[in-house]
XYZ file of C-alpha atoms in Angstrom:
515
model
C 40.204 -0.115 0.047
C 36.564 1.475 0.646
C 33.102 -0.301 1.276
C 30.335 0.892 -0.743
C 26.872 1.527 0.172
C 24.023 1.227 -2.452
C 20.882 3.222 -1.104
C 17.597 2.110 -2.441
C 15.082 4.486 -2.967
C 12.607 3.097 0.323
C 15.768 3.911 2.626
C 16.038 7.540 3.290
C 16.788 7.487 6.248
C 19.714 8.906 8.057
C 20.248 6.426 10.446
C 19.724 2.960 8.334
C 21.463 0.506 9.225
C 23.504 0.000 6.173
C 24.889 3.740 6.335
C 25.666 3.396 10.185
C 28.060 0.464 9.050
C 30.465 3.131 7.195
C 33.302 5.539 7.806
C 32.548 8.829 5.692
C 35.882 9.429 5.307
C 36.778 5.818 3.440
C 33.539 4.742 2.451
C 31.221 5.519 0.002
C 27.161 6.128 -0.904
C 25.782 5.494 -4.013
C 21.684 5.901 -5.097
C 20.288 5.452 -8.698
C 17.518 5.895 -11.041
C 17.242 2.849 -13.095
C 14.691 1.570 -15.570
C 14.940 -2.022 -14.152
C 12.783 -0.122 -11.288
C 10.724 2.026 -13.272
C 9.724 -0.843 -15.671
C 9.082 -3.931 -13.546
C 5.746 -2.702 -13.526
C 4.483 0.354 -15.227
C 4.541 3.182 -11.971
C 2.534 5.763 -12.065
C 4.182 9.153 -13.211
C 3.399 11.219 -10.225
C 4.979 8.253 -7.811
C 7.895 8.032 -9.913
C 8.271 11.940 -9.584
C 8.222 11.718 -5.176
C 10.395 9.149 -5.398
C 12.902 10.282 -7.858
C 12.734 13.790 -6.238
C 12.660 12.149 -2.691
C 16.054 10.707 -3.320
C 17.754 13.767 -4.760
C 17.098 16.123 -1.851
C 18.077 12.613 0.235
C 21.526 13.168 -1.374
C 22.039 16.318 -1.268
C 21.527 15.964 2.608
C 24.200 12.991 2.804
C 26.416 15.194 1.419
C 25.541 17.973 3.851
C 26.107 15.403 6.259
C 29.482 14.582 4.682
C 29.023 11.532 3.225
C 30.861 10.807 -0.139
C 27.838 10.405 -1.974
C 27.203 9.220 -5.441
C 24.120 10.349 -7.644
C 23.178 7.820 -10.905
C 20.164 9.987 -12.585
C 18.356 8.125 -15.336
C 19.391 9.876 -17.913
C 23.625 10.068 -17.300
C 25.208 8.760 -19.986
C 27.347 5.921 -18.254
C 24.061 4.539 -16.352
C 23.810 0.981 -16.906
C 19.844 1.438 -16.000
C 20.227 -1.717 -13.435
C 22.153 -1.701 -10.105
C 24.157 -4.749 -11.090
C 26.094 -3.290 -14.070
C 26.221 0.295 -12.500
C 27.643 -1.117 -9.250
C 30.003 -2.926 -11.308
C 31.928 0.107 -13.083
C 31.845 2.133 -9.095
C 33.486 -1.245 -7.380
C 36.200 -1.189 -10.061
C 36.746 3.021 -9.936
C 37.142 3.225 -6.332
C 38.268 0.275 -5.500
C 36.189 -0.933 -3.277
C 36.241 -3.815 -1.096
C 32.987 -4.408 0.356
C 29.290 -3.949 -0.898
C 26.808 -3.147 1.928
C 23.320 -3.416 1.458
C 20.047 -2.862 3.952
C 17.197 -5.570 3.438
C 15.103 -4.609 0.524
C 10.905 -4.330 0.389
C 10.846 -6.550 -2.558
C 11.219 -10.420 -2.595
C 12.510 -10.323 -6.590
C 15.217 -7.485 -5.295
C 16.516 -9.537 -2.644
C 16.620 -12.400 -4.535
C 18.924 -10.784 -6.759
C 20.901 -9.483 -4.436
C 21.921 -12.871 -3.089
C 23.618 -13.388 -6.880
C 26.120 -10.084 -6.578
C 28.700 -11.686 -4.232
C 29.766 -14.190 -7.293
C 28.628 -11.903 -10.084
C 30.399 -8.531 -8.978
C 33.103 -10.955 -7.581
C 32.860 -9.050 -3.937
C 31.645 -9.922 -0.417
C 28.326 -8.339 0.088
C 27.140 -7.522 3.779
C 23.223 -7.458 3.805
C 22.320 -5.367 7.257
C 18.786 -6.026 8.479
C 16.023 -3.217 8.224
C 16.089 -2.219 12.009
C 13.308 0.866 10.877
C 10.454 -1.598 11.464
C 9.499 -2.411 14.966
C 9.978 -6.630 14.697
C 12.684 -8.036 12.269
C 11.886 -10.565 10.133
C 13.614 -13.336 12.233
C 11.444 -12.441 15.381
C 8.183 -12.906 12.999
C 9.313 -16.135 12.279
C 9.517 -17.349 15.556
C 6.399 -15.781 16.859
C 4.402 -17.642 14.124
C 6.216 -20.791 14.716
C 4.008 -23.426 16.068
C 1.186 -21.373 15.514
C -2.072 -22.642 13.897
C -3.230 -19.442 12.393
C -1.950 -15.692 12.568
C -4.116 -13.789 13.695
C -3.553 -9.205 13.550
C -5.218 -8.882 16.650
C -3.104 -11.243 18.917
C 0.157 -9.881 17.283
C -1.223 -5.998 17.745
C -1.739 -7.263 21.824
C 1.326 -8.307 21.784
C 3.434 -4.854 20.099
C 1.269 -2.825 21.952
C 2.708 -4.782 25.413
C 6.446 -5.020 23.462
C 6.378 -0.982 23.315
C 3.900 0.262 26.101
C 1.971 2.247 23.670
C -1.946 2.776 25.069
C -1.286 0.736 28.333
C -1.771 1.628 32.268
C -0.822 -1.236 34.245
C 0.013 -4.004 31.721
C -3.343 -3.176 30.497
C -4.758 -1.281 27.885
C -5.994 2.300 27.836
C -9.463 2.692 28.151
C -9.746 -0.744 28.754
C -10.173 -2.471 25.476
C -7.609 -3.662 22.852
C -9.674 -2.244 19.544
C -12.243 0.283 19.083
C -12.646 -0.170 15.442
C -16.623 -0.808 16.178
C -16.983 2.590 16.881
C -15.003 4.092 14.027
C -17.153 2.950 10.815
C -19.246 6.477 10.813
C -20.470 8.155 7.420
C -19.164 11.714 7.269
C -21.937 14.237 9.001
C -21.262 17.187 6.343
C -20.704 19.177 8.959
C -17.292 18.482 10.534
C -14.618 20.583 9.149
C -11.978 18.920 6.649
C -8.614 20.170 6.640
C -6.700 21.697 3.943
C -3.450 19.147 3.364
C 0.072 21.060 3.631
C 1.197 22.194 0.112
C 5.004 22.543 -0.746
C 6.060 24.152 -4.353
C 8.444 21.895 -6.175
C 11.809 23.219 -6.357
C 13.938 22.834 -9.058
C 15.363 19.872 -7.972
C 11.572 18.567 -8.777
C 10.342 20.556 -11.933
C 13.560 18.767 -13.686
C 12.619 15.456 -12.504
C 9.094 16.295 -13.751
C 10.174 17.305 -17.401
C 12.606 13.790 -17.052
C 9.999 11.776 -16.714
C 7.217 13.066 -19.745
C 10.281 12.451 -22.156
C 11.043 9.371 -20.965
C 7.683 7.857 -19.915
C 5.055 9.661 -21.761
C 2.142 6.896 -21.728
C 2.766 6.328 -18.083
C -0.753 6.383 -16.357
C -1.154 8.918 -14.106
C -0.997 13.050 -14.250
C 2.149 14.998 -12.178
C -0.248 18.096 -12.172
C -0.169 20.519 -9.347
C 2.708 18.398 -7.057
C 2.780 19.666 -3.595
C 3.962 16.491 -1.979
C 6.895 16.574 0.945
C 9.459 15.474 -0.719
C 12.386 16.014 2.238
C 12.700 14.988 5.507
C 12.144 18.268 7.189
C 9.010 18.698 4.890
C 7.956 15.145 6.264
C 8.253 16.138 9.661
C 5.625 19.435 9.348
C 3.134 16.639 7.411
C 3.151 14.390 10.519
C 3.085 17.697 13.092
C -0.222 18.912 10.928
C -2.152 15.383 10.604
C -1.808 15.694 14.780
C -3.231 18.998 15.112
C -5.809 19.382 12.162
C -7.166 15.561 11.591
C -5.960 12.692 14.068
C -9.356 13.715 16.412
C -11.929 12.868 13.744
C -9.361 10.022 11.597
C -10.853 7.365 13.832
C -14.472 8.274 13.856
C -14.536 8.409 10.165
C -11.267 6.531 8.545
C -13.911 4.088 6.354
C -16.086 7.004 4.909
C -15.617 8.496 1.900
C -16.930 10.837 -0.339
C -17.637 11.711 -4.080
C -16.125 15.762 -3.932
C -12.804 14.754 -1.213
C -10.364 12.190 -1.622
C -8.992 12.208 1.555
C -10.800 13.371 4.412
C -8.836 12.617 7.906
C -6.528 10.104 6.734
C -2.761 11.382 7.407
C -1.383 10.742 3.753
C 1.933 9.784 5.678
C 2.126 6.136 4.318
C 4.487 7.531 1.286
C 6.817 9.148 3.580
C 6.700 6.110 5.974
C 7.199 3.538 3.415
C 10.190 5.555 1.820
C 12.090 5.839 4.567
C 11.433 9.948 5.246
C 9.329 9.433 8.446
C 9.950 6.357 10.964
C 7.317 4.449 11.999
C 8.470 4.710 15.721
C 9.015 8.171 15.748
C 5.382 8.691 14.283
C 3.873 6.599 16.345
C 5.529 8.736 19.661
C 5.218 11.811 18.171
C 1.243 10.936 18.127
C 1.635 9.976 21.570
C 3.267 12.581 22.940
C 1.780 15.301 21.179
C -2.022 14.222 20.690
C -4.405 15.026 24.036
C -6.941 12.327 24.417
C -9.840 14.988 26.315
C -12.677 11.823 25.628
C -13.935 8.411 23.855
C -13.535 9.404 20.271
C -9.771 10.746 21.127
C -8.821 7.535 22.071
C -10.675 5.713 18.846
C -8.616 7.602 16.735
C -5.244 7.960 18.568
C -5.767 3.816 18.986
C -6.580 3.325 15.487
C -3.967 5.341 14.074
C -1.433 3.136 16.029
C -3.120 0.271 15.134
C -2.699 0.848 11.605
C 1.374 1.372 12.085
C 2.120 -1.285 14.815
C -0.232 -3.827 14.037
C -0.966 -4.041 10.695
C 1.683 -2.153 9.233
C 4.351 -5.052 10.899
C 1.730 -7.717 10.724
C 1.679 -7.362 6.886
C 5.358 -7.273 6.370
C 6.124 -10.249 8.833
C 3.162 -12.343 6.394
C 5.010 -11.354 3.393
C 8.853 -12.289 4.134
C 7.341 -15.836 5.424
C 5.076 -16.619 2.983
C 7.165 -15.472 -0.154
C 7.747 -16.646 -2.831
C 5.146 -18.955 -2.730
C 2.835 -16.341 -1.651
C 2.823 -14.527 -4.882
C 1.419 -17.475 -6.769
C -1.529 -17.313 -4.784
C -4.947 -17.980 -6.369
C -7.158 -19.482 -3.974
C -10.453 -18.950 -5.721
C -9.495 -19.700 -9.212
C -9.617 -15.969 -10.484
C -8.417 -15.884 -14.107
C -10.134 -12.848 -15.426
C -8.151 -10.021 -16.767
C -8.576 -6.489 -15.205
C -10.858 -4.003 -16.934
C -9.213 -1.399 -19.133
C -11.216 0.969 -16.907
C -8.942 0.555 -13.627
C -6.157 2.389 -16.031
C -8.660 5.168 -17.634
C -11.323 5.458 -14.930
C -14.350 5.728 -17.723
C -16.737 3.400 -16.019
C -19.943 4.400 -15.251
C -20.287 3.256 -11.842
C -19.310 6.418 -9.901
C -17.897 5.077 -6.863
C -15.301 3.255 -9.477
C -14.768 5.990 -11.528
C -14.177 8.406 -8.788
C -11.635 6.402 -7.147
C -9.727 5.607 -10.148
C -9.515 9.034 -11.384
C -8.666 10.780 -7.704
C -5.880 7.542 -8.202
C -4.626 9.071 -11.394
C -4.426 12.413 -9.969
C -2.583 11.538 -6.410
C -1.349 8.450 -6.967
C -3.173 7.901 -3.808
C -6.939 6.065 -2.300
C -7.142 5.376 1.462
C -7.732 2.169 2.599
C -11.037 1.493 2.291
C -11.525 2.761 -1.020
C -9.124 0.657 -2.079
C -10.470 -2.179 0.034
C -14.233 -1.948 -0.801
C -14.405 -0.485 -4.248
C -11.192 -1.395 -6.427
C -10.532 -4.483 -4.400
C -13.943 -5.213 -4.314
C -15.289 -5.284 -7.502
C -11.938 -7.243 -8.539
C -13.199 -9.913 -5.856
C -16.392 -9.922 -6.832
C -15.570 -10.098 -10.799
C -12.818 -12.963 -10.235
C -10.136 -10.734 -12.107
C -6.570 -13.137 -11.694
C -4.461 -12.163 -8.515
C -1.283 -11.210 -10.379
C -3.107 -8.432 -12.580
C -4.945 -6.357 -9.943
C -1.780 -6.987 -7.922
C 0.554 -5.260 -10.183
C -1.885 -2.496 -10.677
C -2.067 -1.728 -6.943
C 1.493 -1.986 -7.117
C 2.408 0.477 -9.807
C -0.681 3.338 -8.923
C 0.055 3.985 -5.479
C 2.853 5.412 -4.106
C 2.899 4.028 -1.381
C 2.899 0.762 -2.560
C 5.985 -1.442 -2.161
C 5.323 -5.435 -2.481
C 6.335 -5.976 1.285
C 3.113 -4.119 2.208
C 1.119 -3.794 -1.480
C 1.154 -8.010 -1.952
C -0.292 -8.889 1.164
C -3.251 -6.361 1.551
C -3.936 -7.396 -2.093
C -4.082 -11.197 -1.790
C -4.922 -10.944 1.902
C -7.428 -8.583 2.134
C -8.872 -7.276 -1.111
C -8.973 -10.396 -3.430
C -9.195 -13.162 -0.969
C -6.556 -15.101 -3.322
C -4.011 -16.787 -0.049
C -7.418 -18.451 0.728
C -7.619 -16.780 4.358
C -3.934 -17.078 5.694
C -4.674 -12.968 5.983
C -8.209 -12.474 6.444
C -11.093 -14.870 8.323
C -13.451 -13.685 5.440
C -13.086 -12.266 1.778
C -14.225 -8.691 1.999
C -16.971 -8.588 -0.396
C -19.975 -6.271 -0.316
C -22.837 -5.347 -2.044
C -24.015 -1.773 -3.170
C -25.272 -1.304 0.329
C -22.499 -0.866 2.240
C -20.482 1.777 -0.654
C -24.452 3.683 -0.188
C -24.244 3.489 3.946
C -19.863 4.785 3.628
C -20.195 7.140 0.935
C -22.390 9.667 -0.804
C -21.002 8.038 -4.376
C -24.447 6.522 -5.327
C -26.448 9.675 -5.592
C -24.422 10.756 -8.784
C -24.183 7.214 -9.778
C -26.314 6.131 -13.134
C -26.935 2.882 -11.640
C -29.433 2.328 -8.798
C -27.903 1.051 -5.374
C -31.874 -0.001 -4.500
C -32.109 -2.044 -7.928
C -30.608 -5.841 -7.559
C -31.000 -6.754 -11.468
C -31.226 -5.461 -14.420
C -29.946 -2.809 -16.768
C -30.296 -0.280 -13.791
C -29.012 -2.387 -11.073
C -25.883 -1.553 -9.279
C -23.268 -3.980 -10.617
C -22.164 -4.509 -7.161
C -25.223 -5.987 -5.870
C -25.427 -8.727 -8.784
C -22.077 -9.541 -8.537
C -21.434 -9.935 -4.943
C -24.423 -12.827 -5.281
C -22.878 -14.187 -8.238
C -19.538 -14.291 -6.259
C -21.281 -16.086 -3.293
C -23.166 -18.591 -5.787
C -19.248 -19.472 -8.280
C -17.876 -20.146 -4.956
C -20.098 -22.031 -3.139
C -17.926 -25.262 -2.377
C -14.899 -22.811 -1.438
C -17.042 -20.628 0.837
C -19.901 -21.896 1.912
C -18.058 -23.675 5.251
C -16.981 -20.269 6.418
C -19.161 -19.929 9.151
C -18.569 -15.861 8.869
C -20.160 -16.302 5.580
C -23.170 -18.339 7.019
C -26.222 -15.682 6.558
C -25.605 -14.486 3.593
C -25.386 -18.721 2.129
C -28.364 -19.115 3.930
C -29.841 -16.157 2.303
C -29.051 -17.379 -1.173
C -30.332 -20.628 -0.346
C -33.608 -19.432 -0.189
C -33.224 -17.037 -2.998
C -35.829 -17.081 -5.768
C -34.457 -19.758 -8.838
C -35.574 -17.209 -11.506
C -34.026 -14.226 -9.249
C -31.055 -16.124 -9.170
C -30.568 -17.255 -12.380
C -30.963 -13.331 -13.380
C -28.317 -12.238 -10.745
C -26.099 -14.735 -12.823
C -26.801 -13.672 -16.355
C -26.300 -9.798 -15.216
C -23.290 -10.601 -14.137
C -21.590 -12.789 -16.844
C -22.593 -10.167 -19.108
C -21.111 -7.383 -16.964
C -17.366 -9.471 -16.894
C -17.751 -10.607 -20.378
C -18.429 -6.740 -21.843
C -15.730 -5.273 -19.645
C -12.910 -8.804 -19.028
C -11.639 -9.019 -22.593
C -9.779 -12.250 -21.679
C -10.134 -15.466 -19.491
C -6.344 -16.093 -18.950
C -7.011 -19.590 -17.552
C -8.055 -20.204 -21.102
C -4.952 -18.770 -22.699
């Protein structure tokens, strides 16, 4: 009798828990491609290809490794295209005994999970995901009691837990947070580095040709695919975001611009979240290998491990205790469906535009173009939580709905009401025209508030303000700008609210609270 191990594709990782449970000798691995994964929500082609490829070279190394490991591609003739059915037919040919399982991202997956022991008629053993820095259980009990959660007193608290940026019991540099000083708009004159490039094999050229014959609409392009797609490929990512970006990440992690995608940021949340880099390992790697020579060293150095100790866990710990509740979410009454231009990107407001189509060609936006323009103008607009949710969800690849719900309903669309945030994020034109250098190509104005030429972001984010009022206007972080449209101008006002009703109703082609 042999235990079985199914391997999801967010666990490559040698040392998971689930695969340190098994004898290589007895035991057995087994990893699929399913369409019960691919079709949940419609993935983007190009995240579909790093995964798919991602787990191939995974197996091939667990074989190397010795492992008796067992491959399900999508298109194999036996595949039952859902792990239930296809772990079925493996438990009865080897005769297994045992099912073993590590925690999954997904509520939905785990959920189903918990129906295998009487469905597949086995026990199933369901080891906790010991590659994040807090379990679940230790979440709980830190928020218990609590009145709010709060990032910043949980990031104090990991950054104590694992001695990262501390002298004395006290933090390096002597503050916490230096993300005041790291909101800068790129100077045009600071180098940007060239990302690593690796040629797909053709391991990942026959993935690629898999997936335009069987998802041919799929948004997205798998043009020029350089990503890292093994661990060892994963590990020369992390080495060259330490030497080439990680001193000017901090400094300018919320700028962006029209002509680069990227800038700084480490494009290592993809290999995080799938298992092919570990959190802990990046976050020492940075330590050990990153020389902090002045103030902007540490910004960035403390930023970057912000990101993966604080938020990174914080977000995760949020979703496991809020869930499933959380996903119903709609604190503001959003109802409006999303714009067909988040899928084709033909919108003429460039920032938009831009960031949709860099989306379609990477499968990738850094944070705060995903915060401040996508998740923006969805706030502003009032489009329904579980529609821009499922489009974060499927376009990114990073994007798994442990860490993808949260930041979505937390941060971008203020839709859990403020159990994430203290604030919705919501901005006018002025602060995309003070990050960026998107509004000079723009055919809108940034400086107009109304009217045909008027940046749709500065209408809407009044209009927002004024639909809200008796959900808001109590925030006391919202206080100036309610004051502000207090005082505003009736026939301003009442123009700022036609503007934008026409500017949902020609691009919204449904209110789904009237449905």
């Amino acid at each position: 009798m042999s235990k079985l191990c199914l391997l999801l594709g967010d666990q490559l990782d040698l040392q998971l828990s689930s695969l340190r449970q098994l004898n290589k000798d007895s035991d057995w691995v087994v990893m699929m491609e399913v369409c019960s994964e691919t079709n949940y929500v419609q993935h983007h082609s190009r995240k579909m290809l790093f995964l798919f490829s991602a787990m191939r070279h995974f197996h091939k190394t667990l074989l190397q490794k010795g492992y008796r490991s067992i491959y399900i591609t999508l298109d194999a003739p036996d595949n039952q295209q859902n792990f239930q059915e296809n772990l079925r037919i493996i438990i009865n040919e080897k005769n297994i005994n045992t099912l073993i399982v590590c925690e999954p991202g997904e509520w939905r997956l785990e959920n189903e999970m918990y129906h295998w022991e009487e469905k597949l008629e086995i026990p199933v053993v369901i080891t906790e995901d010991d590659r994040f820095l807090m379990s679940r259980q230790e979440f709980k009990n830190y928020a218990h009691g609590r009145k709010s959660l709060l990032m910043e007193d949980f990031y104090h608290m990991m950054r104590k837990r694992y001695s990262y940026l501390m002298e004395n019991n006290k933090p390096t540099g002597g503050k916490w947070n230096y993300d005041k000083n790291n909101r800068s708009k790129y100077d045009y004159k600071t180098e940007i580095p060239k990302r690593l490039e690796f040629p797909p094999d053709s391991i990942t050229l026959n993935i690629k040709e898999l997936i335009e014959q069987w998802f041919p609409n799929r948004f997205g392009s798998m043009e020029k695919f350089t990503e890292a797609c093994t661990r060892e490929d994963a590990l020369k990512c992390l080495k060259h975001f330490i030497e080439t970006s990680l001193e000017n990440y901090g400094k300018y992690q919320d700028a962006m611009l029209d002509d680069h995608h990227l800038l700084f940021h480490s494009r290592l949340s993809h290999l995080i979240n799938s298992g092919l880099l570990n959190p802990k390992e990046v976050c020492e790697y940075a330590l050990e290998n990153f020389k902090v020579n002045n103030q902007e060293d540490l910004n960035s150095i403390e930023a970057f491990i912000r990101q993966i100790i604080g938020w990174r866990e914080f977000i995760r710990g949020i979703y496991w205790l809020k869930m499933p509740d959380y996903l119903e979410s709609n604190a503001l009454d959003a109802h409006q469906s999303l714009p067909n231009f988040y899928w084709t990107g033909d919108c003429k407001m460039n920032c938009v535009s831009k960031v949709i189509k860099d989306t379609q060609k990477y499968a990738y936006s850094h944070h705060i173009q995903r915060l401040m323009i996508t998740g923006n103008l969805a706030l502003l607009m009032g489009i329904e939580p579980k529609e821009i949710h499922e489009w974060y969800l499927a376009v990114y690849d990073d994007a798994y709905e442990w860490v993808e719900l949260p930041n979505t309903y937390g941060m971008g669309i203020y839709a859990d009401g403020g159990i994430l945030a203290t604030k919705p994020y919501a901005a006018s034109g002025n602060y995309i025209n003070k990050m960026s250098n998107f509004c000079k190509n723009c055919q809108y104005k940034v400086s107009v508030k109304t009217g045909p030429d008027a940046c749709p972001f500065n209408y809407l984010y009044w209009n927002f303000l004024y639909r809200n009022k008796n959900k808001l206007s109590k925030n006391h972080r919202l206080s100036m700008p309610y004051r502000n449209l207090e005082r505003m101008d009736t026939t301003k006002l009442e123009q700022i609210n036609k503007d934008s009703e026409d500017f949902i109703d020609s691009h919204c082609s449904r209110n789904l609270s009237e449905q």
